[in-house]
mmCIF file of C-alpha atoms in Angstrom:
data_model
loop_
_atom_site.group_PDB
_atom_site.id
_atom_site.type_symbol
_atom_site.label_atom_id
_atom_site.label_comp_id
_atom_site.label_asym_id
_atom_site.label_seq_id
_atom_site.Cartn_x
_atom_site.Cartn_y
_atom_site.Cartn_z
ATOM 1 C CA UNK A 1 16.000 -23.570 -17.982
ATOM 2 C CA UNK A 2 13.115 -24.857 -18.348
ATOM 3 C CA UNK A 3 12.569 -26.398 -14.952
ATOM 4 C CA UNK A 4 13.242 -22.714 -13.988
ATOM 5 C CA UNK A 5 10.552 -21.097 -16.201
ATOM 6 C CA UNK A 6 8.190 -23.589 -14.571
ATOM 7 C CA UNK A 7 9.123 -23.030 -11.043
ATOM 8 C CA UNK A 8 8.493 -19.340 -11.883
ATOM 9 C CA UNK A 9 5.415 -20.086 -13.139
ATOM 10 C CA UNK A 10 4.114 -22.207 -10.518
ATOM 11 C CA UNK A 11 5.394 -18.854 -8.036
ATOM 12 C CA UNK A 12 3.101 -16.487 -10.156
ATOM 13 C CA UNK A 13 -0.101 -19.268 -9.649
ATOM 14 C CA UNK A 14 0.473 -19.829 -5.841
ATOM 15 C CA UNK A 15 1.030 -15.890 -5.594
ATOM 16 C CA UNK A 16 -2.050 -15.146 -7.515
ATOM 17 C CA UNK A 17 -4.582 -17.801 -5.288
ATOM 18 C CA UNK A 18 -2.638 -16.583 -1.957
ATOM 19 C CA UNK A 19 -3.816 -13.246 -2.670
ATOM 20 C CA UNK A 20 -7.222 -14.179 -3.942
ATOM 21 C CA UNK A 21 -7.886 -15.966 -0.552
ATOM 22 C CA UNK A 22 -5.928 -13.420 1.651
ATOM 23 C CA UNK A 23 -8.335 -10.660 0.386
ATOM 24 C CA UNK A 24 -11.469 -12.392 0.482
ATOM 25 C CA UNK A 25 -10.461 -13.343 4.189
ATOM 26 C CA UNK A 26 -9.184 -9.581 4.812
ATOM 27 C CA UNK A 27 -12.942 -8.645 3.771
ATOM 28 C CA UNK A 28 -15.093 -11.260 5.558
ATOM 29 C CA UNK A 29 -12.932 -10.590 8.957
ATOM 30 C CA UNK A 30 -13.504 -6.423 8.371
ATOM 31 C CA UNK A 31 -16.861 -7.183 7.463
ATOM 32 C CA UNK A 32 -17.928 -9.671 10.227
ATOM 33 C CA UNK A 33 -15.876 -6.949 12.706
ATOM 34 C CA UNK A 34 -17.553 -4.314 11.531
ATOM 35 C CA UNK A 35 -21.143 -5.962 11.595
ATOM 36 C CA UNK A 36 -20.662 -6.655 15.344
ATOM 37 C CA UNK A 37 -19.449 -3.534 16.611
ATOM 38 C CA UNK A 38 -22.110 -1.601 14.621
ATOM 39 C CA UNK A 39 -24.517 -3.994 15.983
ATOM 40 C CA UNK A 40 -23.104 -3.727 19.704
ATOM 41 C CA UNK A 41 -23.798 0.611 19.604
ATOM 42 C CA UNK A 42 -26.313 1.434 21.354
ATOM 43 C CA UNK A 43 -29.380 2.662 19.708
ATOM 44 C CA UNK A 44 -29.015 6.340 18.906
ATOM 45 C CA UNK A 45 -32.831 7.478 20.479
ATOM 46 C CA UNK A 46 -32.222 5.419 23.462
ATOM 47 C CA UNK A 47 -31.369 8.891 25.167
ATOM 48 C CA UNK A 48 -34.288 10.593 23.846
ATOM 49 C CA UNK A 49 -36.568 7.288 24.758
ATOM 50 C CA UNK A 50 -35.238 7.657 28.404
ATOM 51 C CA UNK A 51 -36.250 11.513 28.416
ATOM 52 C CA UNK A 52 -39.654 10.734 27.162
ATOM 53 C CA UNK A 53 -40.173 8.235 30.131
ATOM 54 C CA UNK A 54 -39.221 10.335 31.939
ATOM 55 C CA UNK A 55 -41.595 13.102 31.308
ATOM 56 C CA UNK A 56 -44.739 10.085 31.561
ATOM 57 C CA UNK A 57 -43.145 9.273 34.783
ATOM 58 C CA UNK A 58 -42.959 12.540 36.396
ATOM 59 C CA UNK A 59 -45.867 14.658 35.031
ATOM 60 C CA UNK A 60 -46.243 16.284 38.317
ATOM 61 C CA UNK A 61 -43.292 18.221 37.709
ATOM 62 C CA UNK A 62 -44.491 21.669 37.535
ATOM 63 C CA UNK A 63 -41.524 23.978 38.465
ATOM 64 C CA UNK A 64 -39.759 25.864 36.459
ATOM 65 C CA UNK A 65 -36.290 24.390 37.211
ATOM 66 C CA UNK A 66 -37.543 21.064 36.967
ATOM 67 C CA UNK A 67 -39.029 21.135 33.598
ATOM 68 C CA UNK A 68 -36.440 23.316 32.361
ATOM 69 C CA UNK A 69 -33.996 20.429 33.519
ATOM 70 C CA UNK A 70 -36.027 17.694 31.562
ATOM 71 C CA UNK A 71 -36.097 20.722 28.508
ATOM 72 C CA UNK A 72 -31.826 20.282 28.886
ATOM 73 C CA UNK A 73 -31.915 16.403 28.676
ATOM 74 C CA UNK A 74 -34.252 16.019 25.944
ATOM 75 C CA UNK A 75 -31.909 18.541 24.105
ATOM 76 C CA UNK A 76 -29.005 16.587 25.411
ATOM 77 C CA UNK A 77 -30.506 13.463 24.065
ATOM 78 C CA UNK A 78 -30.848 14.879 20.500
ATOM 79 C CA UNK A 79 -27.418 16.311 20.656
ATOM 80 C CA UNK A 80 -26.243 12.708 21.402
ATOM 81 C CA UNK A 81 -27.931 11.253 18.748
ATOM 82 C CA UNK A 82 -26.571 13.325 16.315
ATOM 83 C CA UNK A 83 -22.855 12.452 17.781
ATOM 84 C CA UNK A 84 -23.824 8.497 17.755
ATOM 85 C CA UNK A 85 -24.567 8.575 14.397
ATOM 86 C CA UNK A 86 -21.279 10.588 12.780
ATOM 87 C CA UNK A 87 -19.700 7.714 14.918
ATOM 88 C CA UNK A 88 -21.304 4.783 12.211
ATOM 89 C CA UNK A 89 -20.442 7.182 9.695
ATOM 90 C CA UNK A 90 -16.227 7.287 11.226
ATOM 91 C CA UNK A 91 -16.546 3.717 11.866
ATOM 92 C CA UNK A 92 -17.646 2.291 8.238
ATOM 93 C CA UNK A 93 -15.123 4.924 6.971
ATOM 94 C CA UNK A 94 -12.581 3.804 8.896
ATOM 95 C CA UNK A 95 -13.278 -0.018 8.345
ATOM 96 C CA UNK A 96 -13.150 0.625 4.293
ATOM 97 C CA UNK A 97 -9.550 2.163 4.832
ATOM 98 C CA UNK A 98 -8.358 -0.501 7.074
ATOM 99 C CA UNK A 99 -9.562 -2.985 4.649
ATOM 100 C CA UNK A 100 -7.903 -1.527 1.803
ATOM 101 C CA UNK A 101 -4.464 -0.582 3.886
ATOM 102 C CA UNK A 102 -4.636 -4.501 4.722
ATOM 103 C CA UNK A 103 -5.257 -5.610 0.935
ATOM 104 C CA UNK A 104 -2.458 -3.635 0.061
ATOM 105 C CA UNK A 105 0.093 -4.893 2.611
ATOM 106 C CA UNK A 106 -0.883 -8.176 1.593
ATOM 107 C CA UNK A 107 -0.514 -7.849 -2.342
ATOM 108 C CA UNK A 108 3.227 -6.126 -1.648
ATOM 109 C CA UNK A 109 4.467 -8.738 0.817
ATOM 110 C CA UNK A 110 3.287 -11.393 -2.062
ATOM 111 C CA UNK A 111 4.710 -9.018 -4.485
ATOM 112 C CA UNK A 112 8.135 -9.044 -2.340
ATOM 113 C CA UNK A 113 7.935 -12.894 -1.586
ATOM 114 C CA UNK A 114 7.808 -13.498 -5.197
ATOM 115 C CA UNK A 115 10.504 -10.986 -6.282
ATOM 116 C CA UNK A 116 12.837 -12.927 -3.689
ATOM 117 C CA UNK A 117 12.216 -15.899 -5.236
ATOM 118 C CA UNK A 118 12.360 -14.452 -8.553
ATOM 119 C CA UNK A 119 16.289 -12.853 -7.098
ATOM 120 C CA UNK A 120 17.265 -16.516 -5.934
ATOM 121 C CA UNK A 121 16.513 -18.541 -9.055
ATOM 122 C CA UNK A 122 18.274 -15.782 -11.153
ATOM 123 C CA UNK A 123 21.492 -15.875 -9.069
ATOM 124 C CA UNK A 124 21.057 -19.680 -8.465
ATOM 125 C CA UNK A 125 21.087 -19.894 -12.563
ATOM 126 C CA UNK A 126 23.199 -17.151 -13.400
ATOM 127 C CA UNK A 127 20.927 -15.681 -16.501
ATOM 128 C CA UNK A 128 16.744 -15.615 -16.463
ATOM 129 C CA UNK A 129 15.793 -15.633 -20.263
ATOM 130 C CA UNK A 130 12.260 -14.211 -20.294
ATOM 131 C CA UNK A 131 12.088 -13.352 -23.636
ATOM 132 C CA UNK A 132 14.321 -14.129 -27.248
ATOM 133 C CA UNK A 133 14.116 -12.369 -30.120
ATOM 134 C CA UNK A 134 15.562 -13.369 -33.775
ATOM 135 C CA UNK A 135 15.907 -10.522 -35.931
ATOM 136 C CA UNK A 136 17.351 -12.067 -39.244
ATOM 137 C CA UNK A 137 16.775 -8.355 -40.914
ATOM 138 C CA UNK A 138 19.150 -6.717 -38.062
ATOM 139 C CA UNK A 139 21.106 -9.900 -37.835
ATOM 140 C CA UNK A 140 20.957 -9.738 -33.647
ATOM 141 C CA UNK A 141 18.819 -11.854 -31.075
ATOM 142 C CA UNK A 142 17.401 -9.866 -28.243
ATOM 143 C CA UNK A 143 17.652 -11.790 -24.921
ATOM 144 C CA UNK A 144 15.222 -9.814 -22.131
ATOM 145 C CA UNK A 145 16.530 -6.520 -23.169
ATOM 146 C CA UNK A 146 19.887 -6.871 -24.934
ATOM 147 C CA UNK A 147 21.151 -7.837 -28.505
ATOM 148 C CA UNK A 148 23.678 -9.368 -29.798
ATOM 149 C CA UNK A 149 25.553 -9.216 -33.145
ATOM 150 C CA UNK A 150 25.633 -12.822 -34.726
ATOM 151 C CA UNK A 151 26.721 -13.944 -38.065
ATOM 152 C CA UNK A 152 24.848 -15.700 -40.378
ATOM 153 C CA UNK A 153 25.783 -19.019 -39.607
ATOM 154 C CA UNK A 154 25.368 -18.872 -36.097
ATOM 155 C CA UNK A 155 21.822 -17.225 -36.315
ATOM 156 C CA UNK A 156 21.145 -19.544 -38.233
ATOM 157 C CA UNK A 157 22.110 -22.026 -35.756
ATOM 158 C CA UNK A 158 20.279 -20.536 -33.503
ATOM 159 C CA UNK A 159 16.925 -20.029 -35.706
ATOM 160 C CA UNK A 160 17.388 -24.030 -35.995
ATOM 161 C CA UNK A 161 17.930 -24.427 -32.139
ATOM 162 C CA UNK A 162 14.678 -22.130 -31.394
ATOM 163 C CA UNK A 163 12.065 -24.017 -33.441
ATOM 164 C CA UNK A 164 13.440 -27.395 -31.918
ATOM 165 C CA UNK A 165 13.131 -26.204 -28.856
ATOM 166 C CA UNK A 166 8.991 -25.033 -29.654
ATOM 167 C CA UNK A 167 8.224 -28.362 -30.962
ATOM 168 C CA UNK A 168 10.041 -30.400 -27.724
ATOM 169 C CA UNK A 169 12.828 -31.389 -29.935
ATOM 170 C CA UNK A 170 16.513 -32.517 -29.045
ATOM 171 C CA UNK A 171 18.632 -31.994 -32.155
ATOM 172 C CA UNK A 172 21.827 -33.872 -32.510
ATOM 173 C CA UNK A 173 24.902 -32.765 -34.445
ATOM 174 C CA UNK A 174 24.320 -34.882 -37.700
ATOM 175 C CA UNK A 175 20.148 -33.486 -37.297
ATOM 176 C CA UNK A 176 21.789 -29.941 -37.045
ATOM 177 C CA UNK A 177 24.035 -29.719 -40.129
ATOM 178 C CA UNK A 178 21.750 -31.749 -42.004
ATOM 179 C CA UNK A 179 18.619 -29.006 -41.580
ATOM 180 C CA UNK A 180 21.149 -25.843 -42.350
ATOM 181 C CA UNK A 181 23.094 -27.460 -44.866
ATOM 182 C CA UNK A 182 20.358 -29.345 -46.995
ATOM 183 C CA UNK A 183 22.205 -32.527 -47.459
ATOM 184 C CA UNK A 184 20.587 -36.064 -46.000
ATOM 185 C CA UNK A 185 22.549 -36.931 -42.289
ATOM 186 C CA UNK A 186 24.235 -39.851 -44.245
ATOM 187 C CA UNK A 187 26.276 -37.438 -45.815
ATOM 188 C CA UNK A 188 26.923 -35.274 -42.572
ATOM 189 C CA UNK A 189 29.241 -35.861 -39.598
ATOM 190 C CA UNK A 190 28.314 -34.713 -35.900
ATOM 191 C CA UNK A 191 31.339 -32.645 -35.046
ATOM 192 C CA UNK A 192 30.079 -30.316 -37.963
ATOM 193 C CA UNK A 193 27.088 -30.240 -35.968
ATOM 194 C CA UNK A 194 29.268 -29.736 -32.499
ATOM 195 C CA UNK A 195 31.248 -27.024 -34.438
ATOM 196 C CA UNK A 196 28.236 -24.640 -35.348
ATOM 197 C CA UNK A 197 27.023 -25.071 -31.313
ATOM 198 C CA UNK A 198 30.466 -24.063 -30.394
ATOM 199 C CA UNK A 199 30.664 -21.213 -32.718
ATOM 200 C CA UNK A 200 27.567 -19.975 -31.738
ATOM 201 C CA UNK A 201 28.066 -20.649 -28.209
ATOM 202 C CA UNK A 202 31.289 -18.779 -28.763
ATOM 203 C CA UNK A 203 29.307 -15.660 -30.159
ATOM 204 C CA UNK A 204 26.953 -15.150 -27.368
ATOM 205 C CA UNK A 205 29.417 -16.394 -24.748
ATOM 206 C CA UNK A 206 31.631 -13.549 -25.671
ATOM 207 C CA UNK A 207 29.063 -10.395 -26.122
ATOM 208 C CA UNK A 208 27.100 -12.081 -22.797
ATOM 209 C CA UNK A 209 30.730 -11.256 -21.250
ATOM 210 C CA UNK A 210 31.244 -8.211 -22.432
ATOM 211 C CA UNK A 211 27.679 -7.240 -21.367
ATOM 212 C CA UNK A 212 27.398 -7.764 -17.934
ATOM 213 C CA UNK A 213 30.913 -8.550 -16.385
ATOM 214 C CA UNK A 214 33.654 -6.888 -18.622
ATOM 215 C CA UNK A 215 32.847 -3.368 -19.089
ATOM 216 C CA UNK A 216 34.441 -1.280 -22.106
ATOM 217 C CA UNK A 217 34.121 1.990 -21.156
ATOM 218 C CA UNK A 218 34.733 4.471 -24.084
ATOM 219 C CA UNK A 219 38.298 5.646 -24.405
ATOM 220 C CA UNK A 220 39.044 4.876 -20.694
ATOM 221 C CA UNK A 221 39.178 1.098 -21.295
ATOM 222 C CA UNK A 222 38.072 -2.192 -19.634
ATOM 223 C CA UNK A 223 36.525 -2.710 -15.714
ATOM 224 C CA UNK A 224 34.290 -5.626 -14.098
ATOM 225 C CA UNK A 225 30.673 -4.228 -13.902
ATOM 226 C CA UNK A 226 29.714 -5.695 -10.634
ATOM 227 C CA UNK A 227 29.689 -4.490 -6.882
ATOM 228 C CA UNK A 228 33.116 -4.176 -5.786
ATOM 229 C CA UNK A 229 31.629 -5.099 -2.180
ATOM 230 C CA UNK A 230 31.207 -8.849 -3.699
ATOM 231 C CA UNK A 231 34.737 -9.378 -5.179
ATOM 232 C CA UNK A 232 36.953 -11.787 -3.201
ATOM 233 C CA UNK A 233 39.974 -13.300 -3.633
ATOM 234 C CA UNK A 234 41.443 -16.352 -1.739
#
């Protein structure tokens, strides 16, 4: 289990710097992208420069056609302009959505890498214990998101077993009875010790069951909670 919890751990880390890097690399290649093509535009008076030369050029144009063809192409010039510069304005906008469609793709395949991983470990293992809770008011431990009914003694066994297991500590059987019954371990045997694991063992074991294979449904009676598509029988 604990291997587990590590391996899990180290999935979170490796997801967490993978997506650090893969953004900051999403945003320097947008960025660098970006920076070229706006640089590669060409400049938005260039139309309006080549007009103007070419009124200096040609100042013996003194028809009316002629200058009011020049009047069309310096207006055509300014019209261009304008168009050139909404097309900057479509471009950034269009590089800050890219860049922030890409971040998200990234984030949910890493999100979906680490899910599968997540998936395999917990049907490699059988059970994923991401959280216990001792209640000794309502007499239940919570494991992830479901309780079970425990006596005393095996609560207490289990109370025992959880603050071992917080300090690093491997109890044996004699250690076991000697902490919940108070007496010194020369006085105490291990298969009293062996006996509370298997009662307790036997308590979970049971209501784990119950929980997620055997069903009881409610005046019906008993059925396997599990895909029928995965049943088979040899």
């Amino acid at each position: 289990m604990q291997d587990s919890s590590t391996s899990a751990i180290e999935a979170r880390q490796i997801g967490g710097r993978v997506v650090t890097f893969g953004i900051i690399a999403i945003v320097l290649i947008l960025a660098g992208a970006g920076i070229v093509l706006l640089l590669t535009l060409p400049d938005a008076n260039a139309f309006n420069m080549r007009v103007e030369q070419l009124f200096v050029e040609n100042d013996d144009l003194t028809k009316q056609a002629e200058l009011k063809l020049l009047e069309i192409l310096a207006q055509s010039g300014t019209a261009f302009a304008a168009i050139l510069s909404s097309y900057r304005m479509v471009i950034f906008v269009l590089l800050i959505f890219a860049t922030g469609m890409m971040i998200a793709a990234l984030v949910f395949l890493v999100m979906l890498i680490t899910m599968n991983r997540r998936m395999a470990q917990i049907e490699k293992s059988g059970i994923q214990v991401n959280s216990l809770l001792i209640s000794r008011d309502e007499k239940k431990v919570y494991l992830n998101n479901m309780g079970f009914k425990l006596t005393d003694a095996a609560l207490e066994t289990l109370s025992i077993l959880a603050e071992a297991r917080m300090d690093d500590d491997v109890l044996s059987g004699i250690e076991l009875e000697s902490i919940i019954s108070g007496k010194p371990q020369a006085d105490c045997e291990e298969a009293a010790g062996a006996t509370r694991i298997k009662r307790l063992r036997d308590a979970l074991g049971n209501q784990m069951v119950s929980e997620l294979l055997v069903k009881n449904i409610a005046r019906r009676g008993y059925m396997l909670g599990i895909d029928k598509a995965v049943i088979k029988v040899l």
